[in-house]
mmCIF file of C-alpha atoms in Angstrom:
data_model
loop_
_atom_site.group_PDB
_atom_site.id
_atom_site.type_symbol
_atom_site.label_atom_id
_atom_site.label_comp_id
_atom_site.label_asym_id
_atom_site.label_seq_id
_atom_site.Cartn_x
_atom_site.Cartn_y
_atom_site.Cartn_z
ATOM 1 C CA UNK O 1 7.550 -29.608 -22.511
ATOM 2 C CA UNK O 2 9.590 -28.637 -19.572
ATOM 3 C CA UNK O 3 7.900 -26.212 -17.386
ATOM 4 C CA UNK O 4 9.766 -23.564 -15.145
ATOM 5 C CA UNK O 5 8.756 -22.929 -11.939
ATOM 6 C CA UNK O 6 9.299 -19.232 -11.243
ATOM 7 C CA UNK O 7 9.502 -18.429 -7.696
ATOM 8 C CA UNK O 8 7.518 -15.949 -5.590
ATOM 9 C CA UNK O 9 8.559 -13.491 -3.155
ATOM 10 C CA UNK O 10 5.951 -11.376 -1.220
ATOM 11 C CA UNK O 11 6.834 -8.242 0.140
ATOM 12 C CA UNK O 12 5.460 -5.800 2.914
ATOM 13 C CA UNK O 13 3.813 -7.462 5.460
ATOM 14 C CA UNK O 14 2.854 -6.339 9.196
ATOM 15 C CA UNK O 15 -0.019 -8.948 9.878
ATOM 16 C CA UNK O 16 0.153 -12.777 11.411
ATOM 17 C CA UNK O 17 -2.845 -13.288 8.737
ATOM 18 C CA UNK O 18 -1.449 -12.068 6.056
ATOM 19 C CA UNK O 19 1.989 -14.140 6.297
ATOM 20 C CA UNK O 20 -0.175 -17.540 7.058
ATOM 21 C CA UNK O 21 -2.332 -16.656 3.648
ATOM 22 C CA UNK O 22 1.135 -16.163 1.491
ATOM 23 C CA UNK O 23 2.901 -19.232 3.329
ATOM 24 C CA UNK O 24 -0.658 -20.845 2.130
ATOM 25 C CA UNK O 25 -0.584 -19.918 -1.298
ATOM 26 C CA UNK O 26 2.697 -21.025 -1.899
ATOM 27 C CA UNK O 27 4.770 -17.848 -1.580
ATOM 28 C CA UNK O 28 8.972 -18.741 -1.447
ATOM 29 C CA UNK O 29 9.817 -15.710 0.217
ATOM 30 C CA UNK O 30 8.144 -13.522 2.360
ATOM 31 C CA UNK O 31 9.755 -10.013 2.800
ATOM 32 C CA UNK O 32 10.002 -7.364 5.477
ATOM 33 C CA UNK O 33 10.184 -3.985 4.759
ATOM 34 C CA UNK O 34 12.832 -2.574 7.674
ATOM 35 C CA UNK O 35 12.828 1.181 6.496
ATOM 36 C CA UNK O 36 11.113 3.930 8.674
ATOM 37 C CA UNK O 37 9.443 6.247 6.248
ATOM 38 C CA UNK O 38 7.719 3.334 4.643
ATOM 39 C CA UNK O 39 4.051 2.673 5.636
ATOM 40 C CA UNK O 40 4.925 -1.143 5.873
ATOM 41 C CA UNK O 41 7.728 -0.438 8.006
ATOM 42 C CA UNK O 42 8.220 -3.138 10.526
ATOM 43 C CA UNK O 43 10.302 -2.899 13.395
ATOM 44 C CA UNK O 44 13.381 -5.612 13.754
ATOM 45 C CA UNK O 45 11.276 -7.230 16.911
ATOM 46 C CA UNK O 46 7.888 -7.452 14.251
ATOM 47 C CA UNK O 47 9.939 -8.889 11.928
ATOM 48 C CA UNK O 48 11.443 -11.519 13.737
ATOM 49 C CA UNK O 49 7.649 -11.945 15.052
ATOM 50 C CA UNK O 50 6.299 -12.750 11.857
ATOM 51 C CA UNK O 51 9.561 -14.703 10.316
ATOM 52 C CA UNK O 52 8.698 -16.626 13.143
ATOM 53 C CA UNK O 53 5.280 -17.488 11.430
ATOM 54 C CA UNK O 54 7.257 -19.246 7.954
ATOM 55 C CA UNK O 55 7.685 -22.890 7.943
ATOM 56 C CA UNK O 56 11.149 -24.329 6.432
ATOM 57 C CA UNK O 57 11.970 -23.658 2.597
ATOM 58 C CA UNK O 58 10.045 -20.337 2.904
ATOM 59 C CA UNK O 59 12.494 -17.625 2.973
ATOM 60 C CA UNK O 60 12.235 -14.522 5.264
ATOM 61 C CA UNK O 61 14.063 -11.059 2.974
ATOM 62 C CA UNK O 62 14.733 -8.045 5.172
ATOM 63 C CA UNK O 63 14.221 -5.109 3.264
ATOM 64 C CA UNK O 64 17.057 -2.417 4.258
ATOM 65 C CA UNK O 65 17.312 1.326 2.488
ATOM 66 C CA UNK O 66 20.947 2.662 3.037
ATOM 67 C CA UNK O 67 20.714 1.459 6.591
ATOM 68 C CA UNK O 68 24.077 1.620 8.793
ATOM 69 C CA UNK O 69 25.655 -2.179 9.325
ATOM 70 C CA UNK O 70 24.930 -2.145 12.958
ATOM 71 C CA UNK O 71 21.271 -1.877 11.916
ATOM 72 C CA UNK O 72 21.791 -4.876 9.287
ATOM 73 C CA UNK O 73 23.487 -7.008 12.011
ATOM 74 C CA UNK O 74 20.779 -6.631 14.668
ATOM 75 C CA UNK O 75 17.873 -7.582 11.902
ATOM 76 C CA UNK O 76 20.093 -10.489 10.926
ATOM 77 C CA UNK O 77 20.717 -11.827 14.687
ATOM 78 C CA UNK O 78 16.992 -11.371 14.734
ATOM 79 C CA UNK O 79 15.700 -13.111 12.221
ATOM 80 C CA UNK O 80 17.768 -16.503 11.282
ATOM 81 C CA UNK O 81 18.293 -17.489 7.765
ATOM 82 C CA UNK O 82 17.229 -14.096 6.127
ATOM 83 C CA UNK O 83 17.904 -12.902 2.719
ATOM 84 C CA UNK O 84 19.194 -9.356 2.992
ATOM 85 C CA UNK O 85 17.372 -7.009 -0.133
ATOM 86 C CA UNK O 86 19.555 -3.607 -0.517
ATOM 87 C CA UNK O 87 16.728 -0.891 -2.118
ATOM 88 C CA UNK O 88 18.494 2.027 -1.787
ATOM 89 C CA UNK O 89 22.118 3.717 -3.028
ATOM 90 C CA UNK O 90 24.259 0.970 -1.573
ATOM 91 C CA UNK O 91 27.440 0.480 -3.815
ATOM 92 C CA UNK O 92 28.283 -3.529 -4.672
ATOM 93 C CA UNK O 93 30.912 -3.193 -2.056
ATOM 94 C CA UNK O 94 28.908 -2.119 0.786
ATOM 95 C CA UNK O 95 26.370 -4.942 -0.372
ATOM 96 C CA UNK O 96 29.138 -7.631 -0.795
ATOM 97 C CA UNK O 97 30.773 -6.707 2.858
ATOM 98 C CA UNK O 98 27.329 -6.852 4.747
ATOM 99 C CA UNK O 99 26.886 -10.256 3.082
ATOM 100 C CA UNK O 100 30.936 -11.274 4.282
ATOM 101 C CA UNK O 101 29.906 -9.883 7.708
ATOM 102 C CA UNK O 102 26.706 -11.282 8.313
ATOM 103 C CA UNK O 103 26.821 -14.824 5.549
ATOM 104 C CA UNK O 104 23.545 -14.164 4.564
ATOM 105 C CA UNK O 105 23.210 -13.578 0.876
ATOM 106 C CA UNK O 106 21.906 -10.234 -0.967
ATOM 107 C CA UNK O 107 19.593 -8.801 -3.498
ATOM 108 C CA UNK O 108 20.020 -5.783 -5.020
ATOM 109 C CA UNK O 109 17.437 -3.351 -6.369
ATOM 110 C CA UNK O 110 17.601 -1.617 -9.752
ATOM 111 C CA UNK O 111 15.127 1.095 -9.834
ATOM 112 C CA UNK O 112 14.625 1.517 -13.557
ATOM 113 C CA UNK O 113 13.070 4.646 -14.552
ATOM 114 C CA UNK O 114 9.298 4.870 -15.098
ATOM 115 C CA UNK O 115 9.724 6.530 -18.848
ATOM 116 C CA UNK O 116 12.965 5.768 -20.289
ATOM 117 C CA UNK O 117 13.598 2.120 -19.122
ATOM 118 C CA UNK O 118 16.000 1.991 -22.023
ATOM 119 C CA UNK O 119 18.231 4.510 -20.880
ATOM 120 C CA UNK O 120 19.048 2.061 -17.620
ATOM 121 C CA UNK O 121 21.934 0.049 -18.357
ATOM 122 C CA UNK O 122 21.296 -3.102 -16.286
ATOM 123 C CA UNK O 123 24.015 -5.342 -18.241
ATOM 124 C CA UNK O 124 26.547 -3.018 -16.695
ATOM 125 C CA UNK O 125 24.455 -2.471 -13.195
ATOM 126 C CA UNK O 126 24.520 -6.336 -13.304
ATOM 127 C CA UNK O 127 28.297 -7.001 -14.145
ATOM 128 C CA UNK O 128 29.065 -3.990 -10.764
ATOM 129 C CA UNK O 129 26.787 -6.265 -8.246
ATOM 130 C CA UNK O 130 27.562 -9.698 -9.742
ATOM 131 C CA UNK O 131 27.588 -10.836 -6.401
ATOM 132 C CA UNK O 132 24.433 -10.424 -5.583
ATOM 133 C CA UNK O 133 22.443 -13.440 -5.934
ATOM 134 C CA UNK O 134 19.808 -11.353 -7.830
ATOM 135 C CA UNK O 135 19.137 -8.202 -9.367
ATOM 136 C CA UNK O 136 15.447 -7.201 -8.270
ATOM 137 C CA UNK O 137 14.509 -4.956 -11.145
ATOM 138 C CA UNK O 138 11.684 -2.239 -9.573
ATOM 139 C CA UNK O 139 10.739 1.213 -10.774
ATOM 140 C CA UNK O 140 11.955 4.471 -10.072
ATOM 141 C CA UNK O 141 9.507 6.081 -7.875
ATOM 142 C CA UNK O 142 9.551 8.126 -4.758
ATOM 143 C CA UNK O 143 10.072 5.985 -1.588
ATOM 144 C CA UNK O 144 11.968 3.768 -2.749
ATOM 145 C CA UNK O 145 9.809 1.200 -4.112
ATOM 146 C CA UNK O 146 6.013 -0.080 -2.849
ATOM 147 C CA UNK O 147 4.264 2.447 -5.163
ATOM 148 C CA UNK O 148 2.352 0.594 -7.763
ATOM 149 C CA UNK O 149 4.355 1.593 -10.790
ATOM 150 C CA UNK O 150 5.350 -0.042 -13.798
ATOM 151 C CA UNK O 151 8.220 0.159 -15.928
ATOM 152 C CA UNK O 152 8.522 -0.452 -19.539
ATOM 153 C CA UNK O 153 9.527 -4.311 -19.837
ATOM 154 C CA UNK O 154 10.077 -4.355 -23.114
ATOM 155 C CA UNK O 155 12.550 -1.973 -23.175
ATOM 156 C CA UNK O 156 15.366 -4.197 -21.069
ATOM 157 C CA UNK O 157 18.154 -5.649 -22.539
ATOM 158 C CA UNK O 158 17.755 -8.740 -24.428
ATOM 159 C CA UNK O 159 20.353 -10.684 -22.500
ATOM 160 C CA UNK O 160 21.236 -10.156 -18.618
ATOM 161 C CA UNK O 161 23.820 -12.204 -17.487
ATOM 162 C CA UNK O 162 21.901 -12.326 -13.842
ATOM 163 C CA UNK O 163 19.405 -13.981 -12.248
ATOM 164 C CA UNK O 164 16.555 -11.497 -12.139
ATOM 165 C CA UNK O 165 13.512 -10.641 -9.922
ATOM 166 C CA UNK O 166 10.787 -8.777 -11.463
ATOM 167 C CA UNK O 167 9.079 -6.106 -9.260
ATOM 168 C CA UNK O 168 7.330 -2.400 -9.474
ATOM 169 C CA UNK O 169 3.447 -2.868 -9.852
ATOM 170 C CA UNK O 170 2.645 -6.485 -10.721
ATOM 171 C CA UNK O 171 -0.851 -7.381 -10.066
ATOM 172 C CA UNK O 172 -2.657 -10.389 -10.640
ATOM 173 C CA UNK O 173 -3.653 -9.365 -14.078
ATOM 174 C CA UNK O 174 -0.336 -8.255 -15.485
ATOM 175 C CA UNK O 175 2.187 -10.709 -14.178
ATOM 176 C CA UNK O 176 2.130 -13.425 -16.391
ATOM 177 C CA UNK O 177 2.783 -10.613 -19.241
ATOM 178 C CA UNK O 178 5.973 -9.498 -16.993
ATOM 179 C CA UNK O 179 7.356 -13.591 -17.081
ATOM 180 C CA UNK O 180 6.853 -13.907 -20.717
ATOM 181 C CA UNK O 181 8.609 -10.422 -21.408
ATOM 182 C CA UNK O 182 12.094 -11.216 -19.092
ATOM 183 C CA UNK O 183 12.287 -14.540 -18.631
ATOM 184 C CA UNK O 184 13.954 -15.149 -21.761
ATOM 185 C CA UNK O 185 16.258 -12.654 -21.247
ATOM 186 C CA UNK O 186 17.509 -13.515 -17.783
ATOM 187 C CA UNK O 187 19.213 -16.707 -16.354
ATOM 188 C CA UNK O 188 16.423 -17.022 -13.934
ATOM 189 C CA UNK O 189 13.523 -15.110 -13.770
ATOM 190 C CA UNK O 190 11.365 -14.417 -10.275
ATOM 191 C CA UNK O 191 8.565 -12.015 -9.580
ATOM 192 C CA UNK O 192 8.289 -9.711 -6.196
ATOM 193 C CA UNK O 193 5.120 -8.102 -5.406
ATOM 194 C CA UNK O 194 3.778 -5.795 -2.763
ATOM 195 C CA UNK O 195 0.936 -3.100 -3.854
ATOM 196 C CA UNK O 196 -0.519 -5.565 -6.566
ATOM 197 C CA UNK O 197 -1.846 -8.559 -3.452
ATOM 198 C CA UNK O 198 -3.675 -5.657 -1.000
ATOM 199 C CA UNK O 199 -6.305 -3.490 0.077
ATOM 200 C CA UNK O 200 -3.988 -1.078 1.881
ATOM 201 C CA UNK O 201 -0.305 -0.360 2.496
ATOM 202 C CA UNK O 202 0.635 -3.147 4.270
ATOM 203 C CA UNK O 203 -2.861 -4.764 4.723
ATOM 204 C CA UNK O 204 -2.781 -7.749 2.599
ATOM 205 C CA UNK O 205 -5.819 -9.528 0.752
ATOM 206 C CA UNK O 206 -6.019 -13.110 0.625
ATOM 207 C CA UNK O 207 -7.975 -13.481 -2.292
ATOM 208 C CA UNK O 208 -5.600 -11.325 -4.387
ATOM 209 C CA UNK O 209 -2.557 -13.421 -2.840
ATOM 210 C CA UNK O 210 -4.418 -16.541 -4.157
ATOM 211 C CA UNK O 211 -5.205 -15.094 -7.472
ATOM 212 C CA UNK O 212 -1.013 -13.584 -8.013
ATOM 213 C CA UNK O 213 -0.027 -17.424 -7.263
ATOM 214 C CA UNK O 214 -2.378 -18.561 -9.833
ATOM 215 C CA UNK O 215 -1.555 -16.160 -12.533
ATOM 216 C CA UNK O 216 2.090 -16.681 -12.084
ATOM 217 C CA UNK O 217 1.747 -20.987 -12.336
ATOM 218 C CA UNK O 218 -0.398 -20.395 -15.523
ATOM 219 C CA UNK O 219 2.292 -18.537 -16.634
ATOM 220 C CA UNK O 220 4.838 -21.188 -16.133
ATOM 221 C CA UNK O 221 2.607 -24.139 -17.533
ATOM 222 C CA UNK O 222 2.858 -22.036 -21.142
ATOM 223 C CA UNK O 223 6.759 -22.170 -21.323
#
């Protein structure tokens, strides 16, 4: 039996503590949320504070809603080796010439409606930002992400022709559910969580970091 490691990315955080517990864990990414009206809102300084904090082969993701390229290329001069994660409107080419500009690589969110996931066609969202290393698949809410919500999994496509990161209100108790829904349907399948690991917006829990990293390797010794 071969098992598949899926990777972790951790997203939101404002606290020195907080990083050092997901780092701990054995988070692979640790995101930065770089958008004003979000209550985990970090400036570009905080970020590159706590990106600081992450030892090599964890990956720091700046978190950018239709932010200008100026913006983009300060956070990246800040913060060395960063994954850029597009959440908002951007259009592939917009993502595709921040990543020419800055050669760091991008995600791109699909925010797949709470109700009608089937009505969301992400083979064809996929094929417009197939350069984007990954499609991060989060629900629709207001705010552009962060809000605890889950979409209908079951209602994807079969077969995505991407490498896909699963986010919009995993917890503890319902990711392993979330990897045995899309990883089959996905060349690569990786989960993002935010809401589901604390005990406020932006305050992270250790305990429920400890217990997401668990649920997600039992899910991966099953496969």
């Amino acid at each position: 039996m071969t098992v598949q490691r899926t990777r972790i990315k951790m997203c939101g955080f404002t606290r020195e503590a907080d990083v050092q517990a997901a780092v701990q864990a054995g988070a692979d990414a640790i995101g930065f949320v770089l958008y004003p009206p979000s209550p985990r809102n970090v400036s570009i300084a905080r970020a590159a504070e706590l990106a600081r904090l992450l030892p090599a082969f964890v990956t720091p993701v700046l978190l950018f809603v239709n932010d200008t390229p100026e913006r983009i290329g300060q956070a990246c001069a800040a913060v060395p080796g960063a994954l850029l994660q597009f959440h908002g409107d951007e259009s592939a080419e917009f993502c595709e010439a921040m990543s020419l500009a800055t050669g760091r690589p991008h995600l791109k969110a699909a925010r797949i409606p709470l109700t009608e996931a089937a009505s969301f066609d992400l083979v064809k969202f996929a094929e417009i930002h197939q350069k984007a290393q990954a499609i991060l698949l989060d629900a629709h809410v207001d705010g552009f992400g962060g809000g605890g919500k889950t979409f209908n999994w079951s209602l994807l496509p079969p077969s995505v022709n991407a490498h896909l990161v699963l986010s919009g209100g995993l917890t503890p108790a319902n990711v392993a559910d979330g990897i045995r829904t899309l990883r089959p349907r996905a060349r690569s399948l990786a989960v993002d969580v935010s809401s589901g690991i604390e005990a406020g917006k932006g305050l992270k829990d250790a305990d429920q970091i400890r217990q997401f990293v668990l649920a997600v390797r039992a899910a991966d010794n099953e496969s």
